[in-house]
Short mmCIF file of C-alpha atoms in Angstrom, two decimals:
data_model
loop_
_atom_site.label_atom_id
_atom_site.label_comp_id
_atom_site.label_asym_id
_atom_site.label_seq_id
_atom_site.Cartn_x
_atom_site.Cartn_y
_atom_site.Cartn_z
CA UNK T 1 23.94 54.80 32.83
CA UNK T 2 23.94 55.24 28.88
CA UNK T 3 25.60 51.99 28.78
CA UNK T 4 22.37 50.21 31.06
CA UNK T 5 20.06 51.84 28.54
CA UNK T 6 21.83 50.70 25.77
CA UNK T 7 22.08 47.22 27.03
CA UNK T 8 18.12 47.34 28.11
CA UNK T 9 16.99 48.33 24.79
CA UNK T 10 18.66 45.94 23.01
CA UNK T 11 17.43 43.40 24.83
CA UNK T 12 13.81 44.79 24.13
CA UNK T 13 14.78 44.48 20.84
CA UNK T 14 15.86 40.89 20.54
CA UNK T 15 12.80 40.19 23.06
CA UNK T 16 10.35 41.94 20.81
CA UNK T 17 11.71 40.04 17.64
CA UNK T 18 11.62 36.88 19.12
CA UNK T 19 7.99 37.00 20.07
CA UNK T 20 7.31 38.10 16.73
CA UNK T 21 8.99 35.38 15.45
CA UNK T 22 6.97 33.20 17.49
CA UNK T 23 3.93 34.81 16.54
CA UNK T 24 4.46 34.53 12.71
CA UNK T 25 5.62 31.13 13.12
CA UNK T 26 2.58 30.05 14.87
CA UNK T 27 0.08 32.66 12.56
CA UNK T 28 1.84 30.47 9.53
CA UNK T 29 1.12 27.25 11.32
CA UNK T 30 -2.15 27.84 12.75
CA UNK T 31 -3.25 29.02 8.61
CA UNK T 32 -1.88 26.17 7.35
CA UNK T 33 -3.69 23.42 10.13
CA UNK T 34 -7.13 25.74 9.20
CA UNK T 35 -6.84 24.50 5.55
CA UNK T 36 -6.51 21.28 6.20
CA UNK T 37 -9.31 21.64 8.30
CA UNK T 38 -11.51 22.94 5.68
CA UNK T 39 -10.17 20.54 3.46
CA UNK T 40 -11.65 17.24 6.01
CA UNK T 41 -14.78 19.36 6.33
CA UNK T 42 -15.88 19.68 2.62
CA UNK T 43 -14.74 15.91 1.91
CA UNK T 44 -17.16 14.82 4.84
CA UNK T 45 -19.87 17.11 3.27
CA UNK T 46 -19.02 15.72 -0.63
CA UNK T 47 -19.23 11.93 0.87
CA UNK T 48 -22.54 12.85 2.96
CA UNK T 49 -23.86 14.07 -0.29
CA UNK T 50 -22.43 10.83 -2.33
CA UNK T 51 -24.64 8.59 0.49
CA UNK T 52 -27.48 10.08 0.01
CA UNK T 53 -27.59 10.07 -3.50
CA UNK T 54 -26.57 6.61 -3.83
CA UNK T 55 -26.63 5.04 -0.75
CA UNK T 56 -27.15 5.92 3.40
CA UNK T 57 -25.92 8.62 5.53
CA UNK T 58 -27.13 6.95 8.06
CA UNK T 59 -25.56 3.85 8.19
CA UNK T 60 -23.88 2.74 11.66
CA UNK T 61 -20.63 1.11 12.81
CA UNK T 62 -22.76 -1.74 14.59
CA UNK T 63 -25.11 -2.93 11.60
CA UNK T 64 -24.37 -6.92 10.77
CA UNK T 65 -24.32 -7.08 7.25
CA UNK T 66 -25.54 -10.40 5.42
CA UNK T 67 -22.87 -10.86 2.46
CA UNK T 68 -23.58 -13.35 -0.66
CA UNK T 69 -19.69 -14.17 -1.40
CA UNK T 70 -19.83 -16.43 -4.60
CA UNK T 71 -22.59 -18.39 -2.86
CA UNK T 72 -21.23 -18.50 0.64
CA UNK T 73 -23.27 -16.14 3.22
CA UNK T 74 -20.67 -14.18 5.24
CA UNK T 75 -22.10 -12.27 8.06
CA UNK T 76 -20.07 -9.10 9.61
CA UNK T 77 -20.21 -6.10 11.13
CA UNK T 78 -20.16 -2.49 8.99
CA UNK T 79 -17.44 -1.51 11.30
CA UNK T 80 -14.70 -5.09 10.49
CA UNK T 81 -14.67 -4.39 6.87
CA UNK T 82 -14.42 -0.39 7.07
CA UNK T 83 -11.59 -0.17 9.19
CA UNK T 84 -8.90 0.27 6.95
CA UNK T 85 -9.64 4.09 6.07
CA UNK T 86 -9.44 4.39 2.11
CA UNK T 87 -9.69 0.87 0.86
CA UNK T 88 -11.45 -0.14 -1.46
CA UNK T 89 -12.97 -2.72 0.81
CA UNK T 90 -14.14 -0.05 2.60
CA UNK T 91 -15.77 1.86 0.29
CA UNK T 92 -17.68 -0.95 -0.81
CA UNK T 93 -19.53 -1.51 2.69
CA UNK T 94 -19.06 2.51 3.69
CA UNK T 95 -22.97 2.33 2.82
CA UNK T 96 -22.46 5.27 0.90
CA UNK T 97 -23.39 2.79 -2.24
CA UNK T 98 -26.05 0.52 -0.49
CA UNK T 99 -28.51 1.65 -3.44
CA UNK T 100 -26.41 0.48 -6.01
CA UNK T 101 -24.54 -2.68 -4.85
CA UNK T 102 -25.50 -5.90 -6.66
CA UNK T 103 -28.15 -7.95 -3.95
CA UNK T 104 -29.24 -11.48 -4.54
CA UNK T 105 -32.63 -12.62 -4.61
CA UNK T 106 -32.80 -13.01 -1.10
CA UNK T 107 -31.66 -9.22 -0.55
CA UNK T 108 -28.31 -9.81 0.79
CA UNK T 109 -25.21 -7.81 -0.97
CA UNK T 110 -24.06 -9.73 -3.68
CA UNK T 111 -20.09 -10.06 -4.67
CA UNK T 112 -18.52 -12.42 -7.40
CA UNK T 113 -15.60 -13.11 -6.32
CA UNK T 114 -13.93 -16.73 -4.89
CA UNK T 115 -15.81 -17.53 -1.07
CA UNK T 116 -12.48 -19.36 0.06
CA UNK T 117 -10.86 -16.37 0.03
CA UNK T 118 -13.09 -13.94 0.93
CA UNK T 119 -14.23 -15.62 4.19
CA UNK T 120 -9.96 -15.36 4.75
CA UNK T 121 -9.93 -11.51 3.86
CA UNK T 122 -12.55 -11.45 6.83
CA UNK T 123 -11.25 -13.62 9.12
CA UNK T 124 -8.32 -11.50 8.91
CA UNK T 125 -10.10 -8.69 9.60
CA UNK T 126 -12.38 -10.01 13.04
CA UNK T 127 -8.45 -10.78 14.05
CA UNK T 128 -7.19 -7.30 13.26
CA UNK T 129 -10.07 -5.67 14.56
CA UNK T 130 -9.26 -7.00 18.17
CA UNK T 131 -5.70 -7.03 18.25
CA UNK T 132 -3.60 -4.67 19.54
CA UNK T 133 -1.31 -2.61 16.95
CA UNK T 134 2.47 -3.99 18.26
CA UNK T 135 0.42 -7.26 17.79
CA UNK T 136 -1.11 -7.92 14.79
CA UNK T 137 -2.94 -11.07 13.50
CA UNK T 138 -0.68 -13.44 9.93
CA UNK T 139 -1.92 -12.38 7.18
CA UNK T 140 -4.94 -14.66 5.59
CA UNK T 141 -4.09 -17.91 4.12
CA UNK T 142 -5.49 -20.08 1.93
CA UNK T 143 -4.30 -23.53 0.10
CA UNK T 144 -1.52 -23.40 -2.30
CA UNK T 145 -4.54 -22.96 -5.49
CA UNK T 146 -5.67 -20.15 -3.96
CA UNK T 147 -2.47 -18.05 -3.26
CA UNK T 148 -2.76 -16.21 -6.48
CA UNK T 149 -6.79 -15.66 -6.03
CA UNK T 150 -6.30 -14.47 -2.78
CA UNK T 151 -3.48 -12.08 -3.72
CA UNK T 152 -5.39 -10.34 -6.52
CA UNK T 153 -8.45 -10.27 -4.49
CA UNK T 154 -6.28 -8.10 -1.57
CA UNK T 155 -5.28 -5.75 -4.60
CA UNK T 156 -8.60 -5.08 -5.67
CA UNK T 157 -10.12 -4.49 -2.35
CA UNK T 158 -6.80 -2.30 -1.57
CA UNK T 159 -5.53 -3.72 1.41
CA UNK T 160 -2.63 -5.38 0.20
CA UNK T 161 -0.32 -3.20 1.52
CA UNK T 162 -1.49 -3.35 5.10
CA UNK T 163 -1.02 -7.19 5.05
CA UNK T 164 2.82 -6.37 3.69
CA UNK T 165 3.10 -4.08 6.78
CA UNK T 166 2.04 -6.64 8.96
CA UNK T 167 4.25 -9.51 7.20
CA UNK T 168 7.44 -7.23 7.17
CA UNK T 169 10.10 -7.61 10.38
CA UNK T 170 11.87 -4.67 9.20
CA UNK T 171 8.87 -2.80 10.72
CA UNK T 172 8.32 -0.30 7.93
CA UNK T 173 4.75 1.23 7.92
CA UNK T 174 2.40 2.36 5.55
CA UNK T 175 3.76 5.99 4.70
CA UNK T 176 7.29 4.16 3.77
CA UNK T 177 5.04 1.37 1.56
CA UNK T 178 3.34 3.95 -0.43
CA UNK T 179 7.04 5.88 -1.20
CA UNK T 180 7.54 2.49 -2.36
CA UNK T 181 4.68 2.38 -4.55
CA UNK T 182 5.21 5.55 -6.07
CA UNK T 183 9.06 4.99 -7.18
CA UNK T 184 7.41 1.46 -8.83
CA UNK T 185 4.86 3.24 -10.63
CA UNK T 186 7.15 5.67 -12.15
CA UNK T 187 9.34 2.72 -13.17
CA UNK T 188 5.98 1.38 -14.69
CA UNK T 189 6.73 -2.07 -12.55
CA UNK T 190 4.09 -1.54 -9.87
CA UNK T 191 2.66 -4.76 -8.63
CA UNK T 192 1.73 -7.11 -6.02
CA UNK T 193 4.41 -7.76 -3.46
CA UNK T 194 4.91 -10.87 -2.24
CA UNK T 195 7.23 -11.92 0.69
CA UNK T 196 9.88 -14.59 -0.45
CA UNK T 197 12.54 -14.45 1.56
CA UNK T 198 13.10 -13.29 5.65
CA UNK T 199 16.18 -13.60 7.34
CA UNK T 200 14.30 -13.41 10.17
CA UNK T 201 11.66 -16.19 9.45
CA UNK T 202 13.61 -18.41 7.31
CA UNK T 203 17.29 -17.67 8.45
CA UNK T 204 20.20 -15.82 7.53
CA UNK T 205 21.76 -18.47 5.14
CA UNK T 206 22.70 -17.69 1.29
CA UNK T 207 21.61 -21.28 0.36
CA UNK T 208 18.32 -20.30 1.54
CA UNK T 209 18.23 -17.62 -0.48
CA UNK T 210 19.04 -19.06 -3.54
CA UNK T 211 16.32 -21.41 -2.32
CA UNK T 212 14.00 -18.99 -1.93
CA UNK T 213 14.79 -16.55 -4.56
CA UNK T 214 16.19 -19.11 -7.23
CA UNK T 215 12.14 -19.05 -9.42
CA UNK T 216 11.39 -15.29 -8.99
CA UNK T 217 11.09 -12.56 -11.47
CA UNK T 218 11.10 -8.43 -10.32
CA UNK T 219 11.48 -8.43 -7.02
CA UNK T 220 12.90 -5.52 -4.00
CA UNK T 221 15.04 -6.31 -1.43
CA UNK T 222 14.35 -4.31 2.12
CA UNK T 223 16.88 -4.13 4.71
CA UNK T 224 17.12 -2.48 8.43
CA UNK T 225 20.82 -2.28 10.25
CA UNK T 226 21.62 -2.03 13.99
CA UNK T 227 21.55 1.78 13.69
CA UNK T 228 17.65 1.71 12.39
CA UNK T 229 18.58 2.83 8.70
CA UNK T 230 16.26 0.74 6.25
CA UNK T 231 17.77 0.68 3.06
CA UNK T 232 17.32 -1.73 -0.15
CA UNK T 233 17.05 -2.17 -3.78
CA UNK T 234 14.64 -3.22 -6.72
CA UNK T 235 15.52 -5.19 -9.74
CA UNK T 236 13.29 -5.85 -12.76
CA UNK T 237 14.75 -9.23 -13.66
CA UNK T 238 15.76 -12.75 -11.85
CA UNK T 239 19.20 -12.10 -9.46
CA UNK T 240 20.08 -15.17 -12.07
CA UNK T 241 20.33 -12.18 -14.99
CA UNK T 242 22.81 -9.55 -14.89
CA UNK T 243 21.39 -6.68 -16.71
CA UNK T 244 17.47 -5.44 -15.84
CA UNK T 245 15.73 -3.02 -17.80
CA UNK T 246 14.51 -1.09 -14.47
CA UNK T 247 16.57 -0.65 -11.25
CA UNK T 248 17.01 1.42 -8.54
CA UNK T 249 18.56 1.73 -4.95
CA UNK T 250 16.56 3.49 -2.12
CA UNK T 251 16.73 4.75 1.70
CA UNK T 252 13.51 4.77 3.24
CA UNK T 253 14.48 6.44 6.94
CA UNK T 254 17.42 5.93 10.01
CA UNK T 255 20.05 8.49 11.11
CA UNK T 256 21.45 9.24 8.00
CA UNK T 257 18.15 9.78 5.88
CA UNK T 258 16.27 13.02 6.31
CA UNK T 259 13.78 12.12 4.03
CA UNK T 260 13.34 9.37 1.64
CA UNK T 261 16.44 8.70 -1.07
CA UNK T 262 16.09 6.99 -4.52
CA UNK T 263 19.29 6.28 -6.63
CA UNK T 264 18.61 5.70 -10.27
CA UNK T 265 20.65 3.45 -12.23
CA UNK T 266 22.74 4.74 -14.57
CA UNK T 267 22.88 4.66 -18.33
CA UNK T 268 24.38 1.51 -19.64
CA UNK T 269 25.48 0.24 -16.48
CA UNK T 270 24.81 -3.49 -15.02
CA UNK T 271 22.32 -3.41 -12.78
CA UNK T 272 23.19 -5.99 -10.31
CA UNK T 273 24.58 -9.51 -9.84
CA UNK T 274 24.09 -12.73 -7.67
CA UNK T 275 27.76 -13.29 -6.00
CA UNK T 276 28.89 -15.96 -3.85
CA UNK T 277 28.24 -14.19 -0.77
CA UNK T 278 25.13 -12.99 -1.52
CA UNK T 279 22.92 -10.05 -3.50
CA UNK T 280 24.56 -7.07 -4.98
CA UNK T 281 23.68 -4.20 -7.03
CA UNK T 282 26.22 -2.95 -9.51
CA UNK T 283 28.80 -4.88 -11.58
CA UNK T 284 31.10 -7.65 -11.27
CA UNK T 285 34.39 -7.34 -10.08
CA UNK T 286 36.03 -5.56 -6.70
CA UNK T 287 33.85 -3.96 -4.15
CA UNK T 288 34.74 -1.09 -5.72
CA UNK T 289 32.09 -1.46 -8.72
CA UNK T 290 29.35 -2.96 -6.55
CA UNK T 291 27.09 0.05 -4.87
CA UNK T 292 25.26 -2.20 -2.67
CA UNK T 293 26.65 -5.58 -1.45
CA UNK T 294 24.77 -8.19 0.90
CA UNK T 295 27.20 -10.98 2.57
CA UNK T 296 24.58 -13.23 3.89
CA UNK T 297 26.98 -15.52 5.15
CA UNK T 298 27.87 -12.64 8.10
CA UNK T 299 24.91 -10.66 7.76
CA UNK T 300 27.13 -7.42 6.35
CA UNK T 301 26.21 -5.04 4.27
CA UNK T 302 28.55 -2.68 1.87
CA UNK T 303 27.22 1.09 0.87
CA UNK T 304 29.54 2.28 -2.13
CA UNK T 305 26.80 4.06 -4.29
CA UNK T 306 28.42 6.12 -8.09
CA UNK T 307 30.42 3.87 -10.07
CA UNK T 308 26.84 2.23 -11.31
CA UNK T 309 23.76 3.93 -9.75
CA UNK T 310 23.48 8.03 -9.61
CA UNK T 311 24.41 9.88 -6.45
CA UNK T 312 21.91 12.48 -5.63
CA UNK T 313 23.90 16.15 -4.15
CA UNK T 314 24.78 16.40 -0.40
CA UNK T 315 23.84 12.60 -0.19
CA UNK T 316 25.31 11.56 3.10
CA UNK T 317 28.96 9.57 3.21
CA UNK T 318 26.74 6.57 4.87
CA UNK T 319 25.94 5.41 1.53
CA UNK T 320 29.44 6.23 -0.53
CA UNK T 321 32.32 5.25 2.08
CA UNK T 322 32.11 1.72 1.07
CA UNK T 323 32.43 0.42 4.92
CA UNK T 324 31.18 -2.90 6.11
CA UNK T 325 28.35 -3.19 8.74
CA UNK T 326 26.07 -5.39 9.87
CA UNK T 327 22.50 -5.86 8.91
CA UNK T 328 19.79 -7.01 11.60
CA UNK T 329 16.84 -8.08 9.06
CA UNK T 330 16.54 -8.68 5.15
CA UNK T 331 13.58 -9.32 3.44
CA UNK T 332 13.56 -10.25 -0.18
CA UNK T 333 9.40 -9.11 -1.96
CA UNK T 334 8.77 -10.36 -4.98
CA UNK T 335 6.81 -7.92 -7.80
CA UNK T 336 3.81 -9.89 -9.21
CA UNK T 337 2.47 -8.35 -12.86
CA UNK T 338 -0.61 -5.80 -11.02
CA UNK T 339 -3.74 -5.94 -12.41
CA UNK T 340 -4.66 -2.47 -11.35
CA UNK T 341 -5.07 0.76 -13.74
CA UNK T 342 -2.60 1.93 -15.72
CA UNK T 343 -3.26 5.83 -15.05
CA UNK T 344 -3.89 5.39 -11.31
CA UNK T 345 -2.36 8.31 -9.59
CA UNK T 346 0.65 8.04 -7.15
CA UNK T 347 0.14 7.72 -3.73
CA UNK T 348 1.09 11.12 -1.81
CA UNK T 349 3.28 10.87 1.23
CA UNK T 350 3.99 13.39 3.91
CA UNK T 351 7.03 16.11 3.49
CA UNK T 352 9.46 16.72 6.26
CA UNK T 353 8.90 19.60 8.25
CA UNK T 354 12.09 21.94 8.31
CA UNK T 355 14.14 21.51 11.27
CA UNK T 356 13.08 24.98 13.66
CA UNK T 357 15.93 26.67 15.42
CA UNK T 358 14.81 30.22 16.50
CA UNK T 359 13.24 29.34 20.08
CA UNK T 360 14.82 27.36 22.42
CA UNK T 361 15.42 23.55 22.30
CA UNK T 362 11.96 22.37 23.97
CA UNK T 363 9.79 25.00 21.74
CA UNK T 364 11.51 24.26 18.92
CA UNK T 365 10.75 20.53 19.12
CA UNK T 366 6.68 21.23 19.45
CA UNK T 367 6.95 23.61 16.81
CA UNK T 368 8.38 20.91 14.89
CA UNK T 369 6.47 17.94 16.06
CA UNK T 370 3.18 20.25 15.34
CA UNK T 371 4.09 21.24 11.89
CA UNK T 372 4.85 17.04 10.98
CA UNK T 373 1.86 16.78 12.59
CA UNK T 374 0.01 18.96 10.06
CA UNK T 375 1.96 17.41 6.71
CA UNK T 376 1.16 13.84 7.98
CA UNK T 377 -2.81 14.55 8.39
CA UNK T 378 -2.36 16.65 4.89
CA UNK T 379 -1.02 14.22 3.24
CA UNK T 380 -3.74 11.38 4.80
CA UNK T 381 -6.12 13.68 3.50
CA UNK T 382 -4.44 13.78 0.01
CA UNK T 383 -4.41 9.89 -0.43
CA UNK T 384 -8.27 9.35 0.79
CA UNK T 385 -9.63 12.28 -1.57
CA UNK T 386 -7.70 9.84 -4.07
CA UNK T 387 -9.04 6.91 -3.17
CA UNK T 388 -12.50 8.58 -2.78
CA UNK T 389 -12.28 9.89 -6.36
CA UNK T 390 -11.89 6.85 -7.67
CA UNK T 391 -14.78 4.96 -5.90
CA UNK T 392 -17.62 5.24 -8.38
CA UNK T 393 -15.69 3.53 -11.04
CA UNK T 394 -14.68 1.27 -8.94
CA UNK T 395 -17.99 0.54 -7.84
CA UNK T 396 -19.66 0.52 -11.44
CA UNK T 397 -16.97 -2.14 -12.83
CA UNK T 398 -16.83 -4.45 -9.55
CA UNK T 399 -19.94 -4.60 -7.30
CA UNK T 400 -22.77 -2.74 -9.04
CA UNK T 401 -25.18 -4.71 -11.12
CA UNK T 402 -29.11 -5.85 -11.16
CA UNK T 403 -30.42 -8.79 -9.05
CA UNK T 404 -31.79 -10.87 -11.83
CA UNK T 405 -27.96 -10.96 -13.24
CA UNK T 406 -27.30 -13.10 -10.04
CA UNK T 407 -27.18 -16.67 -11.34
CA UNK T 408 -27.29 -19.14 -8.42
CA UNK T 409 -25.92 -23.00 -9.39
CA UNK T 410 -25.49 -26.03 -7.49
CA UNK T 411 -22.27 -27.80 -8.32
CA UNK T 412 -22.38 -31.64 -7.27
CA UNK T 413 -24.32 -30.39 -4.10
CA UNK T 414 -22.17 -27.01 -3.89
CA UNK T 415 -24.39 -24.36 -4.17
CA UNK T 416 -22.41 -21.16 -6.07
CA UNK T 417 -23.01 -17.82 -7.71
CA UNK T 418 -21.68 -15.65 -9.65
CA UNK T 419 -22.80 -12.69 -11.94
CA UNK T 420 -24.08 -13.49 -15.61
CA UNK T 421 -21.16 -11.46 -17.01
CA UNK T 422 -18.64 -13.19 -15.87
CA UNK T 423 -20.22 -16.45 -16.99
CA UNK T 424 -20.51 -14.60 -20.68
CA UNK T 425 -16.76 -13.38 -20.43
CA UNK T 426 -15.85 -15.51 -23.42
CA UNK T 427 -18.04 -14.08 -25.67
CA UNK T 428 -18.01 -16.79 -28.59
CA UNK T 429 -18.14 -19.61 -26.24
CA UNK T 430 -21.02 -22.06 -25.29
CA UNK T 431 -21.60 -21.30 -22.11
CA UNK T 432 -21.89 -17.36 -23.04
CA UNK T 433 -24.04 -18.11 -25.39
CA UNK T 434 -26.35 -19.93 -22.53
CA UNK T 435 -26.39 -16.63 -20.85
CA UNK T 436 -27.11 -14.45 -23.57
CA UNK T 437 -30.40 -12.76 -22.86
CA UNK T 438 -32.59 -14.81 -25.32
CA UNK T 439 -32.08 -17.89 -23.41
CA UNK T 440 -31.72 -16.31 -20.26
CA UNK T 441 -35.08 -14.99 -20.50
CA UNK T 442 -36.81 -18.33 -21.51
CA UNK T 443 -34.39 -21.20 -19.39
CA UNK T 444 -37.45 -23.62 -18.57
CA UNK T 445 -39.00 -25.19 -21.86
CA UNK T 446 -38.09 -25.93 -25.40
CA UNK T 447 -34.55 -28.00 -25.70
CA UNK T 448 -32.73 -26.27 -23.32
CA UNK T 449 -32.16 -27.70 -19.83
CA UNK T 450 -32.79 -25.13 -17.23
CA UNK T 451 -29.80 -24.11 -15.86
CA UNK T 452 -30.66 -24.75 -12.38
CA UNK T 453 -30.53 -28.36 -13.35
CA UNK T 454 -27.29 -28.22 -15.05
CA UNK T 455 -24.93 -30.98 -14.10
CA UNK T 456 -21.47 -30.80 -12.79
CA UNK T 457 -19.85 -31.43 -16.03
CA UNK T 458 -22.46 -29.28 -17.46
CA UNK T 459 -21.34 -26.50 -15.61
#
């Protein structure tokens, strides 16, 4: 019998610990969700209080707006160009800075930038707006003068990135573009990217991409494999150099990445080189002294990372055995100079919740699932109070401004406008000086021609 009771109380006792466990575990969870909560609920509170200083709380999904883009009237709904969640496009028409977004004479909102390419930036979005999410619409286009326009204007309006995610056929999201982001900004080489080269879309041929790739500058290649590892590298210089001042290696996610890697390059050590067979990172010579090899004449791929780039501790053998395997899709991005500022602050992305092995299998998976759950809407959070923080600025320097500074000129039967500032941008020039506010104030009368009259060569 004194055996039984033995046995029954320590069974109690590994009963009793275990639901303690389980209630601390979900105590610690349950705190942590509740400050995240209270976290959402003061940021709704401090943007309710932004509208209504500066704008309206009440603005709705539904309301058309009537946009003045460089002289072409655009007309959308609120709810098309708020619908990616802490872009600056958004926070433009959130209406929480109706009062102090520039209007024409006519009322409408006013914005200076190119109309080509804005009407494409909304396009886009009427497209994205109805398509499913395994589904989504190309990216906006315009003519070949226009590329470069149309890229900086996605920058600015913060929404480049969800084009890239839409471009890419490695089918990496958001969360892995902003880790991205970050290692780029603390190389100091963050930019726009722009797709070059898919072995998917263009073929996987190495004259193609030397075709492709042959002009470029900085650029990153991304790579997935059969296994769903997505792996790459980012150079500072043409793959025609042999040395770049910046480079690094990275794993983004698969089986062998628990969270996401970066190998730096080492001191003194050749960052990569353009071989016969394709892209590599690390020096010349046998496999040996390359760390990452493409063969894009058999779509391989060759892991050997420490003679030239650092290995990080307990990095997994996947990336230091120096075994062959196949890649499914390769994507080369080039890195276009950014016009964005200098101190804006890194993007934050979620952590990995730590693997839970108390409970048994099936708990231990929603405990897990429901703490990822937690760092992923955390770390949301974290990335639109940045974005938020930085919207009055942004607001001030881009789309704030009084009507009368809304100059409205017809071009050889093209009707344009644009803000007075930007006409005055080169401050010694003529046409500034046209602008200034002495003639500005008195255009009709005396010996200059009013400039609604101007002609096209005038202009």
């Amino acid at each position: 019998m004194e055996e039984i009771k033995a046995a029954k109380q320590r069974l109690k006792f590994y009963r009793d610990q275990l639901e303690l466990d389980y209630q601390l575990e979900i105590r610690a969870l349950e705190e942590a969700e509740s400050r995240v909560l209270k976290r959402i609920e003061s940021f709704d509170a401090k943007k309710k209080e932004t509208a209504d200083a500066n704008g309206r709380s009440d603005a709705t999904k539904d309301e058309l707006l009537e946009i003045n883009a460089g002289g072409n009237i655009i007309f959308a709904r609120r709810s098309v160009l708020t619908q990616i969640e802490g872009s600056r496009l958004g926070a433009i028409f959130s209406g929480r800075w109706d009062n102090r977004l520039q209007r024409d004479n006519k009322g409408r909102i006013f914005l200076d930038v190119n109309a080509t390419c804005f009407q494409a930036i909304v396009d886009y979005l009427h497209d994205r707006n109805i398509s499913p999410p395994d589904h989504p619409p190309d990216p906006p286009s315009v003519d070949v003068e226009n590329e470069e326009i149309l890229a900086r204007l996605l920058e600015i309006f913060g929404i480049h990135d969800i084009i890239m995610e839409s471009q890419s056929k490695v089918t990496i999201d958001r969360n892995d573009w902003m880790v991205i982001r970050n290692w780029l900004k603390q190389e100091k080489s963050n930019g726009i990217m722009k797709l070059v080269y898919s072995s998917t879309l263009n073929g996987c041929s190495l004259a193609t991409f030397q075709e492709k790739c042959r002009s470029i500058g900085p650029n990153i290649i991304i790579a997935k494999d059969a296994e769903g590892n997505i792996f790459g590298g980012y150079t500072s210089c043409s793959w025609w150099q042999t040395h770049a001042d910046k480079a690094f290696l990275f794993a983004l996610r698969g089986n062998y990445v628990v969270s996401p890697l970066k190998f730096d390059l080492k001191a003194g050590r050749q960052s990569h080189i353009n071989t016969s067979s394709g892209p590599s990172f690390g020096s010349t010579g046998q496999y040996v002294n390359t760390d990452l090899r493409f063969n894009l004449n058999n779509s391989t791929f060759l892991f050997c990372i420490g003679a030239n780039y650092e290995v990080p501790l307990m990095t997994n053998p996947f990336f230091t055995n120096g075994t062959y395997r196949n890649y499914s899709q390769l994507e080369v991005y080039e890195v276009l100079p950014s016009r964005g500022r200098a101190d804006e602050k890194l993007f934050v992305f979620p952590q990995t919740a730590l693997k839970i092995t108390k409970f048994t299998p099936p708990i231990n998976e929603a405990i897990q699932s429901r703490w990822q759950a937690m760092y992923n809407v955390d770390a949301s959070q974290s990335n639109l109070e940045i974005s938020f923080a930085n919207e009055e600025e942004m607001i001030a320097s881009f789309a704030a401004g009084e009507n009368k500074d809304t100059v409205l000129l017809s071009l050889s039967g093209t009707d344009i406008a644009v803000k007075r500032s930007t006409l005055q941008f080169c401050e010694e020039s003529t046409l500034a000086r046209q602008f200034d506010d002495k003639i500005w104030k008195n255009q009709t009368g005396g010996k200059h021609t009013p400039i609604s009259k101007w002609t096209a060569k005038e202009v």
